Coordinates of C-alpha atoms and ligand atoms in Angstrom, one line a residue:
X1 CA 14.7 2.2 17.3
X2 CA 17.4 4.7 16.0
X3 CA 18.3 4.3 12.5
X4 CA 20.9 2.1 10.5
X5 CA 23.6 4.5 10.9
X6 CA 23.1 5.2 14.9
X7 CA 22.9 0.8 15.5
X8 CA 26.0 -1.1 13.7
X9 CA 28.5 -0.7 11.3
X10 CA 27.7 -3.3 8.4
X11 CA 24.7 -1.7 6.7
X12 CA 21.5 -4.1 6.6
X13 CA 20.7 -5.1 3.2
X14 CA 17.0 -4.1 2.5
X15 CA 15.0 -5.2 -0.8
X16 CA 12.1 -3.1 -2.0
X17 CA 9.9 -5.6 -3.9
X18 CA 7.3 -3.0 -5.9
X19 CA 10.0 -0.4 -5.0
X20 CA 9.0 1.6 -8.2
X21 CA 5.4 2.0 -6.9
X22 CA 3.5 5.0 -4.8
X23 CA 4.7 3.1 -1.1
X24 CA 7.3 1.8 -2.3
X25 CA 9.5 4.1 -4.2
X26 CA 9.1 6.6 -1.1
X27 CA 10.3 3.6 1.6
X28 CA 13.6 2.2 -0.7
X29 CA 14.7 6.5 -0.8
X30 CA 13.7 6.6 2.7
X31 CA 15.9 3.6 3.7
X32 CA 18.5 4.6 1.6
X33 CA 18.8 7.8 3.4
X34 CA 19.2 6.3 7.1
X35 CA 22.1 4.3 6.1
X36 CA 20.4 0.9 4.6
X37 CA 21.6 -0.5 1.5
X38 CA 18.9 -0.7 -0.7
X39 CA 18.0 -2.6 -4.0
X40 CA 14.5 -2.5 -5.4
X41 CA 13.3 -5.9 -7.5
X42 CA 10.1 -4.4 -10.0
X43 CA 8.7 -5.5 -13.0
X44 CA 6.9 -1.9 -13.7
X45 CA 3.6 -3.5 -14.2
X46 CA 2.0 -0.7 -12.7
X47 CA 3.0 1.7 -15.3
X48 CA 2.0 -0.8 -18.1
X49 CA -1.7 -1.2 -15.9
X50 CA -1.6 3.3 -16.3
X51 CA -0.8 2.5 -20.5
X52 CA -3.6 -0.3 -20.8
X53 CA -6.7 1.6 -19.0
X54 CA -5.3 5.1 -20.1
X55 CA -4.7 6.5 -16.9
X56 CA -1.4 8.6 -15.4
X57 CA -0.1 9.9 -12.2
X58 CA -1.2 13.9 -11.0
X59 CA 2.7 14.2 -10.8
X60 CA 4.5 13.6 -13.8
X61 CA 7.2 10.6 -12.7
X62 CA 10.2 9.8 -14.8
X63 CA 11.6 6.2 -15.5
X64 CA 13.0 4.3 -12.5
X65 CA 16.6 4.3 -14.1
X66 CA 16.6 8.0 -14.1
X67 CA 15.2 8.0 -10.6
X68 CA 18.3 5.7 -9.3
X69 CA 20.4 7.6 -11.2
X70 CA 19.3 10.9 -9.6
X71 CA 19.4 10.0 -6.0
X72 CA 23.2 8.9 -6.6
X73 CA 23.8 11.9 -8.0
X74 CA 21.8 13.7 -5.2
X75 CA 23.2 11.9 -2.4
X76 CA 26.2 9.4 -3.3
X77 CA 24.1 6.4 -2.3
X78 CA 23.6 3.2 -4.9
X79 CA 20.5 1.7 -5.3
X80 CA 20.7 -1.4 -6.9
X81 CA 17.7 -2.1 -9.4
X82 CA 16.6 -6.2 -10.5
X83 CA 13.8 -5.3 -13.1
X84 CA 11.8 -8.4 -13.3
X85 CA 8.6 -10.3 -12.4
X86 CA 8.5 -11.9 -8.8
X87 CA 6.9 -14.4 -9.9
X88 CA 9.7 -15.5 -12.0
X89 CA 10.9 -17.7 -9.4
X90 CA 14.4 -17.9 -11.9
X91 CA 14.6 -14.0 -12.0
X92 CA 13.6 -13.8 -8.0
X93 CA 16.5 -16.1 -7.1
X94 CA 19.3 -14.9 -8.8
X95 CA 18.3 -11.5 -7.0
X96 CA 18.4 -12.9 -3.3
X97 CA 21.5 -14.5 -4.1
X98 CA 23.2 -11.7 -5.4
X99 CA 21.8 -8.9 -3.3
X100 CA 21.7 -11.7 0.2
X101 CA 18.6 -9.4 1.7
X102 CA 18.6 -9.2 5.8
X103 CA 15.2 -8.1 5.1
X104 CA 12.7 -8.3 2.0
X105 CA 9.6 -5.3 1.9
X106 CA 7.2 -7.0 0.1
X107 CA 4.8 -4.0 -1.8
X108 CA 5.3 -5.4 -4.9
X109 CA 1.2 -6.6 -5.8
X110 CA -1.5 -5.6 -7.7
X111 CA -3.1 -3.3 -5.0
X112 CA -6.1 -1.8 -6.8
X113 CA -9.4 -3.5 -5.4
X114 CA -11.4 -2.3 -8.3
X115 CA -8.7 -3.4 -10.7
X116 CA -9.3 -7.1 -9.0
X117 CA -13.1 -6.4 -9.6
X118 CA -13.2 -5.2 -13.6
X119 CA -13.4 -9.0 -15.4
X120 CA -12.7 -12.2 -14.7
X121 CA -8.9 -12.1 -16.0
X122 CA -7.9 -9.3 -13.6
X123 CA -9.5 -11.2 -10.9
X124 CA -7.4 -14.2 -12.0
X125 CA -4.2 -11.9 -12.5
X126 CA -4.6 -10.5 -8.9
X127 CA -4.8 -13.1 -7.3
X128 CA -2.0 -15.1 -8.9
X129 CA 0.3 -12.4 -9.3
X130 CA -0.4 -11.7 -5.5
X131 CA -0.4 -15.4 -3.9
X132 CA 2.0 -17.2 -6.1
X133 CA 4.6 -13.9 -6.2
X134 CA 4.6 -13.8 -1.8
X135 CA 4.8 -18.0 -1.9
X136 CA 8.1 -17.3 -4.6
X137 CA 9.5 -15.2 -1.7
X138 CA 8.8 -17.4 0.8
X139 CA 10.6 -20.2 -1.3
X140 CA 13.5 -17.7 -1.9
X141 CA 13.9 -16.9 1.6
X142 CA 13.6 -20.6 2.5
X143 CA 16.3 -21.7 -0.1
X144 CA 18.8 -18.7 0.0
X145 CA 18.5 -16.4 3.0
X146 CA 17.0 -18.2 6.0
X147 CA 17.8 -15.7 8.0
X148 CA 16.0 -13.0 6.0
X149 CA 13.1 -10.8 7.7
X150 CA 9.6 -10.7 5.6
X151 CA 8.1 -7.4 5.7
X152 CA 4.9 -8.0 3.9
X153 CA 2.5 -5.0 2.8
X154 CA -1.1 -6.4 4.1
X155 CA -4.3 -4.4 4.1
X156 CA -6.9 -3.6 7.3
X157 CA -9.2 -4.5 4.5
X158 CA -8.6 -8.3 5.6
X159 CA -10.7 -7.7 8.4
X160 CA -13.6 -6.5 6.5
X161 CA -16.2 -4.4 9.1
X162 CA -16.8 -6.6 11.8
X163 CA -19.3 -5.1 15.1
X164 CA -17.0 -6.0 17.3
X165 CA -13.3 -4.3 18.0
X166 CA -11.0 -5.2 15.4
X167 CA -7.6 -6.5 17.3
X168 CA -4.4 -6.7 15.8
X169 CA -3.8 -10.1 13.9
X170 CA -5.1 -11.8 16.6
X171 CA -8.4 -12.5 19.3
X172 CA -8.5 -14.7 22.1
X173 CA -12.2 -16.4 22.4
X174 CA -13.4 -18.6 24.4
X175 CA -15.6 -21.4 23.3
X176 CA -17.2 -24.1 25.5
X177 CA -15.1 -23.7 28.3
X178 CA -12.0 -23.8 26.2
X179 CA -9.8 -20.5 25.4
X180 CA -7.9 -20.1 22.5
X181 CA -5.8 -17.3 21.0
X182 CA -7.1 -17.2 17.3
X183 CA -6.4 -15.8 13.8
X184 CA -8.8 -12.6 13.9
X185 CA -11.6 -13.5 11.4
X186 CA -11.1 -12.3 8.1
X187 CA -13.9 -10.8 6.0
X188 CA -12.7 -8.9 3.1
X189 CA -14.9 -7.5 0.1
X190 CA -13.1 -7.6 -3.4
X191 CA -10.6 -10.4 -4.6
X192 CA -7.7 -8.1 -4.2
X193 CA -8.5 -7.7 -0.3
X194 CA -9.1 -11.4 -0.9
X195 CA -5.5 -11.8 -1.9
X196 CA -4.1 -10.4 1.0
X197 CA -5.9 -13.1 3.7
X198 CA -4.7 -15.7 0.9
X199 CA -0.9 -13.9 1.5
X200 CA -1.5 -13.6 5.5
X201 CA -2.5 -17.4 5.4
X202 CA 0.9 -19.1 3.6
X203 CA 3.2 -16.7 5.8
X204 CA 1.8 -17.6 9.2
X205 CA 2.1 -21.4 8.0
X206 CA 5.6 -21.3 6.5
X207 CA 6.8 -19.6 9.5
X208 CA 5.1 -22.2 11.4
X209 CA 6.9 -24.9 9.5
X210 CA 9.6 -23.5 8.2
X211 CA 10.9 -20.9 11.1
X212 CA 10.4 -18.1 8.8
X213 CA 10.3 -14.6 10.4
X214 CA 7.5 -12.5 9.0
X215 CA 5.5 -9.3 9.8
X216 CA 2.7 -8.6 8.5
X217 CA 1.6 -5.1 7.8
X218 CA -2.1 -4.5 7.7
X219 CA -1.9 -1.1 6.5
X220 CA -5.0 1.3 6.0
X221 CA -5.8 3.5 3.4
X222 CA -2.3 5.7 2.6
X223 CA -2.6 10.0 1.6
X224 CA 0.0 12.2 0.7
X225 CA 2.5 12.4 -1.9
X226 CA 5.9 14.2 -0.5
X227 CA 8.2 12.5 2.0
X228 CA 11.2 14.4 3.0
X229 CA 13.6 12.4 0.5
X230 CA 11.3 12.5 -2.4
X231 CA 10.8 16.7 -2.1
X232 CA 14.8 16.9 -2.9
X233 CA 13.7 16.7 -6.2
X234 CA 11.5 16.4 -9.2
X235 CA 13.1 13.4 -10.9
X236 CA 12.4 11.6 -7.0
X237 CA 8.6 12.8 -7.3
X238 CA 6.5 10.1 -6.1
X239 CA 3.5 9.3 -8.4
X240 CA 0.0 10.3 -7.1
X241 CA -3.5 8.4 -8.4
X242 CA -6.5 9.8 -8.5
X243 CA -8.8 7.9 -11.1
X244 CA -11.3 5.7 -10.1
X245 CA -9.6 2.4 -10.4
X246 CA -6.0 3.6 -8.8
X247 CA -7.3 6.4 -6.7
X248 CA -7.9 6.2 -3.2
X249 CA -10.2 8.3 -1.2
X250 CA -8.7 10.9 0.4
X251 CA -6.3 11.7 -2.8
X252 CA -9.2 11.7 -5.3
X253 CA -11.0 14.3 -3.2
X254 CA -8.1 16.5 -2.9
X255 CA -7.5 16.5 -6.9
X256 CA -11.5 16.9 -7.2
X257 CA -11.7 19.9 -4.7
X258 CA -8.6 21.2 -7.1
X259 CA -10.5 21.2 -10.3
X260 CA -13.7 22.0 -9.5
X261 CA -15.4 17.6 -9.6
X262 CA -17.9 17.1 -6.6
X263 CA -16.7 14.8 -4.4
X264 CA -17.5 11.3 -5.0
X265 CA -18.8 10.0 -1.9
X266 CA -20.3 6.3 -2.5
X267 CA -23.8 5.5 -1.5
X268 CA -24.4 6.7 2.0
X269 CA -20.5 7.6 3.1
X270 CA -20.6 6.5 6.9
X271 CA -17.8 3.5 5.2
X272 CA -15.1 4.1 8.1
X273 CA -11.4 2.6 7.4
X274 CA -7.6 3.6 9.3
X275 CA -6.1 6.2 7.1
X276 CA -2.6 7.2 7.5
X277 CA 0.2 9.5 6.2
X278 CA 2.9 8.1 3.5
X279 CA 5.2 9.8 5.7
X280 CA 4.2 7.5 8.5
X281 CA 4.4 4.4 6.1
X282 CA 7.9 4.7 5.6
X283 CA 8.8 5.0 9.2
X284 CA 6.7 2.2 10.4
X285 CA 8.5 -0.3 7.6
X286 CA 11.5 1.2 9.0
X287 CA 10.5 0.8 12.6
X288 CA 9.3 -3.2 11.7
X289 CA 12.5 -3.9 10.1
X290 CA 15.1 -2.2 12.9
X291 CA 13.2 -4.5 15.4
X292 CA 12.9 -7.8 13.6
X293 CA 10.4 -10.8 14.4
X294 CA 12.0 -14.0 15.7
X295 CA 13.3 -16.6 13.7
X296 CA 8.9 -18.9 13.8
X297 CA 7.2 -15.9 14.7
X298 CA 4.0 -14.3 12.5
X299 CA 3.6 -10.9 13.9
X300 CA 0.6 -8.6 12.6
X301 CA 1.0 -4.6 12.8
X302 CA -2.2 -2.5 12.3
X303 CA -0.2 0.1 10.1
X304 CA -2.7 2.9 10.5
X305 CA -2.9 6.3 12.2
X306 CA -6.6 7.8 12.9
X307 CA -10.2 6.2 11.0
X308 CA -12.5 8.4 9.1
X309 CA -15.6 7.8 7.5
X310 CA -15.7 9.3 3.8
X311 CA -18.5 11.4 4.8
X312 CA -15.7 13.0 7.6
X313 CA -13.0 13.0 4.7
X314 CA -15.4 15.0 2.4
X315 CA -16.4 17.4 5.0
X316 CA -12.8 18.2 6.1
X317 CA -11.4 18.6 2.6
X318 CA -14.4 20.9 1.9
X319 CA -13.6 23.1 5.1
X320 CA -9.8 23.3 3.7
X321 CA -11.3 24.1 0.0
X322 CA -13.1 27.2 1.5
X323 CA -9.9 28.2 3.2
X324 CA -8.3 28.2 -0.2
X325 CA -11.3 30.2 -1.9
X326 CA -12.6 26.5 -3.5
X327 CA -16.4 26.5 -3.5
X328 CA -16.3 22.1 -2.8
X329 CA -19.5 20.7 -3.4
X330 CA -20.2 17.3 -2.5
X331 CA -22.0 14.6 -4.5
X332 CA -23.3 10.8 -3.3
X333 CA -22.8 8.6 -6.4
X334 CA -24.5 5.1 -6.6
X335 CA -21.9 2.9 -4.9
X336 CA -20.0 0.6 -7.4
X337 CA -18.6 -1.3 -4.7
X338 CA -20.8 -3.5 -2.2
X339 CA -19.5 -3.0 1.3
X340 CA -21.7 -1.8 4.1
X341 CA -22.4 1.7 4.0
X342 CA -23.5 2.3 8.1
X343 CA -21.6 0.2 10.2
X344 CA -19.3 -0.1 13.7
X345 CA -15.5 0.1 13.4
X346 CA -13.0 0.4 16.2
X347 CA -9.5 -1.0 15.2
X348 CA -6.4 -1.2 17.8
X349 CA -3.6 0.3 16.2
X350 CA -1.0 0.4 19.3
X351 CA 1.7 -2.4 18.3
X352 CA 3.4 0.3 15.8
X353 CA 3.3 3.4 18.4
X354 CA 4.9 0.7 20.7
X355 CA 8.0 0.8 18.9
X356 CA 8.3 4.7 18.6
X357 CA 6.1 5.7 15.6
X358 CA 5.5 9.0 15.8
X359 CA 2.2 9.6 13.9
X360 CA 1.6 12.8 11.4
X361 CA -2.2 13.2 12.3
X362 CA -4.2 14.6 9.3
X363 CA -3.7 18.1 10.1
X364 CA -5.6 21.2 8.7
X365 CA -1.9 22.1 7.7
X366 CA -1.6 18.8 5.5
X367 CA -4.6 19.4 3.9
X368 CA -3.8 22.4 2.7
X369 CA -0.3 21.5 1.7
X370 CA -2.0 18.2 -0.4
X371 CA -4.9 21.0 -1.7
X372 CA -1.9 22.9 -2.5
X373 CA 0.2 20.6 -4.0
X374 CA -3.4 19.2 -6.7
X375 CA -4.2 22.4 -7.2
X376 CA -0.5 22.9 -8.8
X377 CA -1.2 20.3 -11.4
X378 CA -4.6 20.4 -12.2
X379 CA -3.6 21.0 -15.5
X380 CA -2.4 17.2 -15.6
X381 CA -6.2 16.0 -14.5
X382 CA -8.0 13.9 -17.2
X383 CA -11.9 14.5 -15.8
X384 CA -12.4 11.5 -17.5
X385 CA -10.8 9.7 -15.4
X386 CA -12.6 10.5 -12.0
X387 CA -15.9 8.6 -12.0
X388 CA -15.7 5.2 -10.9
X389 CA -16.6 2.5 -13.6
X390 CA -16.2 -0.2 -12.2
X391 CA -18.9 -2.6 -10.7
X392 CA -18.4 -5.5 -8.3
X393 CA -22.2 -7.0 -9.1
X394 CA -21.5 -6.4 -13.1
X395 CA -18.4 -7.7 -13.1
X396 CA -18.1 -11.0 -15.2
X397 CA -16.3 -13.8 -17.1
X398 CA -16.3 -11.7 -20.4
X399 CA -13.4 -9.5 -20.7
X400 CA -13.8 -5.7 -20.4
X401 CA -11.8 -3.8 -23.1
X402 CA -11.5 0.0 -22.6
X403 CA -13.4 2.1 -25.5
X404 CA -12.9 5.8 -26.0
Ligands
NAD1 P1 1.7 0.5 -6.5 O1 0.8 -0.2 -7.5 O2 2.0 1.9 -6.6 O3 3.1 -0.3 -6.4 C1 3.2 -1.7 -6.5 C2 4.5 -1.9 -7.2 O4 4.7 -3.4 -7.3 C3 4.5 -1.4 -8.7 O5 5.6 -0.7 -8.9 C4 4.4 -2.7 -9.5 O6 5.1 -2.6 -10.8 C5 5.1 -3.7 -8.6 N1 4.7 -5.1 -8.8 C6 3.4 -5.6 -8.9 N2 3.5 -7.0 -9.2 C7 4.8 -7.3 -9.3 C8 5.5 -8.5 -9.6 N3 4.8 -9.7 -9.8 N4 6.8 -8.5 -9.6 C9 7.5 -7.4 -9.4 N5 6.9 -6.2 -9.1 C10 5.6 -6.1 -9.1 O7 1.0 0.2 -5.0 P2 1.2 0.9 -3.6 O8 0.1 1.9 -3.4 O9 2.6 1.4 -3.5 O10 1.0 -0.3 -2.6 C11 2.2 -1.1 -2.2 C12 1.7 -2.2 -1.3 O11 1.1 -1.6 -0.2 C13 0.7 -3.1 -1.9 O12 1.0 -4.4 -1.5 C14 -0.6 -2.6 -1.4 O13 -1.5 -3.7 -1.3 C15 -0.2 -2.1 0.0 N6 -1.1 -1.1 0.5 C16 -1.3 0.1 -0.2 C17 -2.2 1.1 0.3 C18 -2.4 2.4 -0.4 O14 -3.3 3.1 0.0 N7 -1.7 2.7 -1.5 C19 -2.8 0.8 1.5 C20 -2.7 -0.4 2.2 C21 -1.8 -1.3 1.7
USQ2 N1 -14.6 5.7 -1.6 C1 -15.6 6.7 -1.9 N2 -15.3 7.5 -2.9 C2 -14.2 7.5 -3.7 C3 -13.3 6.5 -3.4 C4 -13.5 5.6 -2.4 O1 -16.6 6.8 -1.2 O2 -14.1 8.3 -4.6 C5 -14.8 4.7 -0.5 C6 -14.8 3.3 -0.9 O3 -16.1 2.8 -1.3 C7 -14.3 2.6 0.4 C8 -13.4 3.6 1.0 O4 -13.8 4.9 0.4 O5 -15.4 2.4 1.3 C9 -11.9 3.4 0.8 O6 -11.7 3.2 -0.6 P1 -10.3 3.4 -1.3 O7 -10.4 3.3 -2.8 O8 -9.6 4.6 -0.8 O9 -9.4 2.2 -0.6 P2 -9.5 0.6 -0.9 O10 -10.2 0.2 -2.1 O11 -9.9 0.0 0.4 O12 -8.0 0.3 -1.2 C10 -6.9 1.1 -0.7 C11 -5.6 0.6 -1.5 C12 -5.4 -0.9 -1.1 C13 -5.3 -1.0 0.4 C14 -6.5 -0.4 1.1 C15 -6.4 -0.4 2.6 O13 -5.8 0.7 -2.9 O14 -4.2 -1.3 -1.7 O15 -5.2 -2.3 0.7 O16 -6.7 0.9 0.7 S1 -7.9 -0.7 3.4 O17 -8.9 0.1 2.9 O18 -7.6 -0.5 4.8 O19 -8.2 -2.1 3.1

């Protein structure tokens, strides 16, 4: 799987749906770079989600026009921008019909499980902003680029934490005598995770009935910040979470080994998901899109790299603190999440290496580097912002407004 440049003359079109966001904003410069042309379709929700809770990226992050406008400068490539809501299905088709995608990365969704899980109306938002924005695409692909490969962002966290081997999309039982090759069962834990089986569901039918070519992405929890294209500059800096609603693990404990918060390990820690480098999600949506699925076929990636427990995650960022003179100190907060605590999970993850990923493994040099890199904007850290506050049992039908 070389790049764009290396395999045919014509440059394949690529559009970065959520190409503003953490994932995506590192892929559409990433694809850019190796010769794709590139537009990204984003209504900037997410920054309007940082506004409304009162939240903001480690890294300061400049407007996405300036971003654009940088990278041409930077480089002489054009990336085309549609600012607007995919589930506009008006707004979506006038961009596939002017842009005419070969292939459509689909990371534009409300990704936050304890976003999904603060009141009833961000439940309801999640899901409808997830399932009704993928079926628009599906429809736009249908109507206006049949041809089109789907690259959609899905989550491990579809599986849920079975005590058996999680296989990759698929499992073949058999069952009175009969064998079948199956749908793996799908168990997930917060209605965003929820979202993505809904997603997983309408792609593998429309490809079914409709011959659509899809792969689904079942990516694990993503760390990092830099990728080589976003380090050229600090207009290209690629946001970085760490609050409890937009946070994920391994980024939250780097920024609270930084300033001195202990590490907020939920209930008993031995939670184990596939964790990978943002590095390695750009290449595998490059890897998934230079080798296309066939015109009917539902593929299903498992777009991880190694699995850690949190308890492993706050152990190895507390060895990398003491290298770097931070005294890490380690705390077990009542989990606001329910999910099992203790449990089996071994997940195949081969499909990707396959097709020539070539994994960054979390390395004591990364950690440092990421230490590194939080401990270079602590100033930015609101401490406010760390603890999670947000409850799957309390949640409820009345709506939560953010006090000071
Ligand atoms: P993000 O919130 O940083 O980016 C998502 C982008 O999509 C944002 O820029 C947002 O404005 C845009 N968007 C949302 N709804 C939209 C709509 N209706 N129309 C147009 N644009 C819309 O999220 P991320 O961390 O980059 O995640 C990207 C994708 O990858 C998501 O689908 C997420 O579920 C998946 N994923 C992320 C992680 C992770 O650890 N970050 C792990 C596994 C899977
Ligand atoms: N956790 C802690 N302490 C923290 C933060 C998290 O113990 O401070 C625990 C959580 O309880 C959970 C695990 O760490 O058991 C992972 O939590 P997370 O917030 O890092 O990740 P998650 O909520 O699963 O969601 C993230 C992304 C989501 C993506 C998912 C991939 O936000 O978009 O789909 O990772 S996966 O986990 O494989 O489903």
């Amino acid at each position: 799987a070389g790049s764009q440049e290396a395999s045919s003359s014509k440059p394949k079109k690529v559009m970065v749906i959520g190409g503003d966001g953490y994932c995506g904003w590192a892929t559409a410069l990433h694809l850019s770079n190796k010769g794709y042309e590139v537009a990204i379709v984003d209504n900037l929700v997410r920054r309007l989600f940082d506004h409304q809770l009162g939240l903001d990226s480690l890294t300061p992050i400049t407007s996405i026009q300036n971003r654009v406008r940088r990278w041409k400068s930077l480089t002489g490539k054009t990336i085309q921008l549609f600012i607007g809501d995919i589930c506009d299905f008006e707004f979506l088709s006038e961009a596939f019909k002017s842009f005419e995608p070969d292939a459509a990365v689909h990371f534009g969704e409300q990704r936050s499980a304890p976003y999904s899980m603060i009141d009833r109306s961000r439940a309801v938002y999640t899901q409808h902003n997830n399932v009704i924005g993928t079926l628009n695409v599906l429809f736009a692909i249908k109507e206006y680029s049949e041809e089109c490969h789907l690259v959609k962002l899905g989550t491990m966290g579809e599986y849920g934490t079975p005590n058996i081997d999680i296989e990759e999309g698929f499992i073949t039982i058999t069952h009175n005598g009969r064998t079948d090759t199956l749908p793996y069962p799908k168990q997930a834990s917060s209605f965003y995770h929820l979202s993505k089986v809904h997603d997983s569901h309408n792609i593998a039918f429309t490809c079914k009935a409709w011959g659509i070519r899809a792969t689904d992405l079942n990516q694990g929890v993503v760390y990092g910040v830099r990728t080589d294209e976003t380090a050229m500059h600090e207009e290209l800096s690629n946001r970085f979470d760490y609050d409890g609603v937009f946070g994920t693990a391994l980024n939250r404990f780097c920024v609270q080994a930084a300033v001195g918060h202990p590490l907020t390990v939920y209930g008993k820690g031995g939670q184990t998901r596939g964790y990978l480098d943002i590095r390695d999600t750009v290449q595998c949506v490059e890897l998934a899109i230079a080798n296309p699925a066939k015109p009917g076929e539902f593929r299903v990636f498992n777009q991880f790299t190694e699995q850690f427990s949190v308890n492993e995650l706050a152990k190895l960022v507390t060895a990398a603190g003491a290298k770097l003179g931070l005294d890490v100190q380690t705390k077990s907060v009542p989990n606001p999440r329910v999910e099992a605590e203790e449990h089996y999970y071994n997940a195949k993850h081969t499909k990707l290496i396959e097709l020539g990923l070539e994994p960054h493994l979390l390395s004591d040099s990364l950690l440092d580097s990421l230490l590194n890199f939080a401990v270079q904007y602590k100033d930015r850290v609101d401490i406010a912002q760390i603890m999670p506050s947000v409850s799957w049992k309390k949640m409820g039908a009345k709506p939560r407004t953010v006090s000071v």
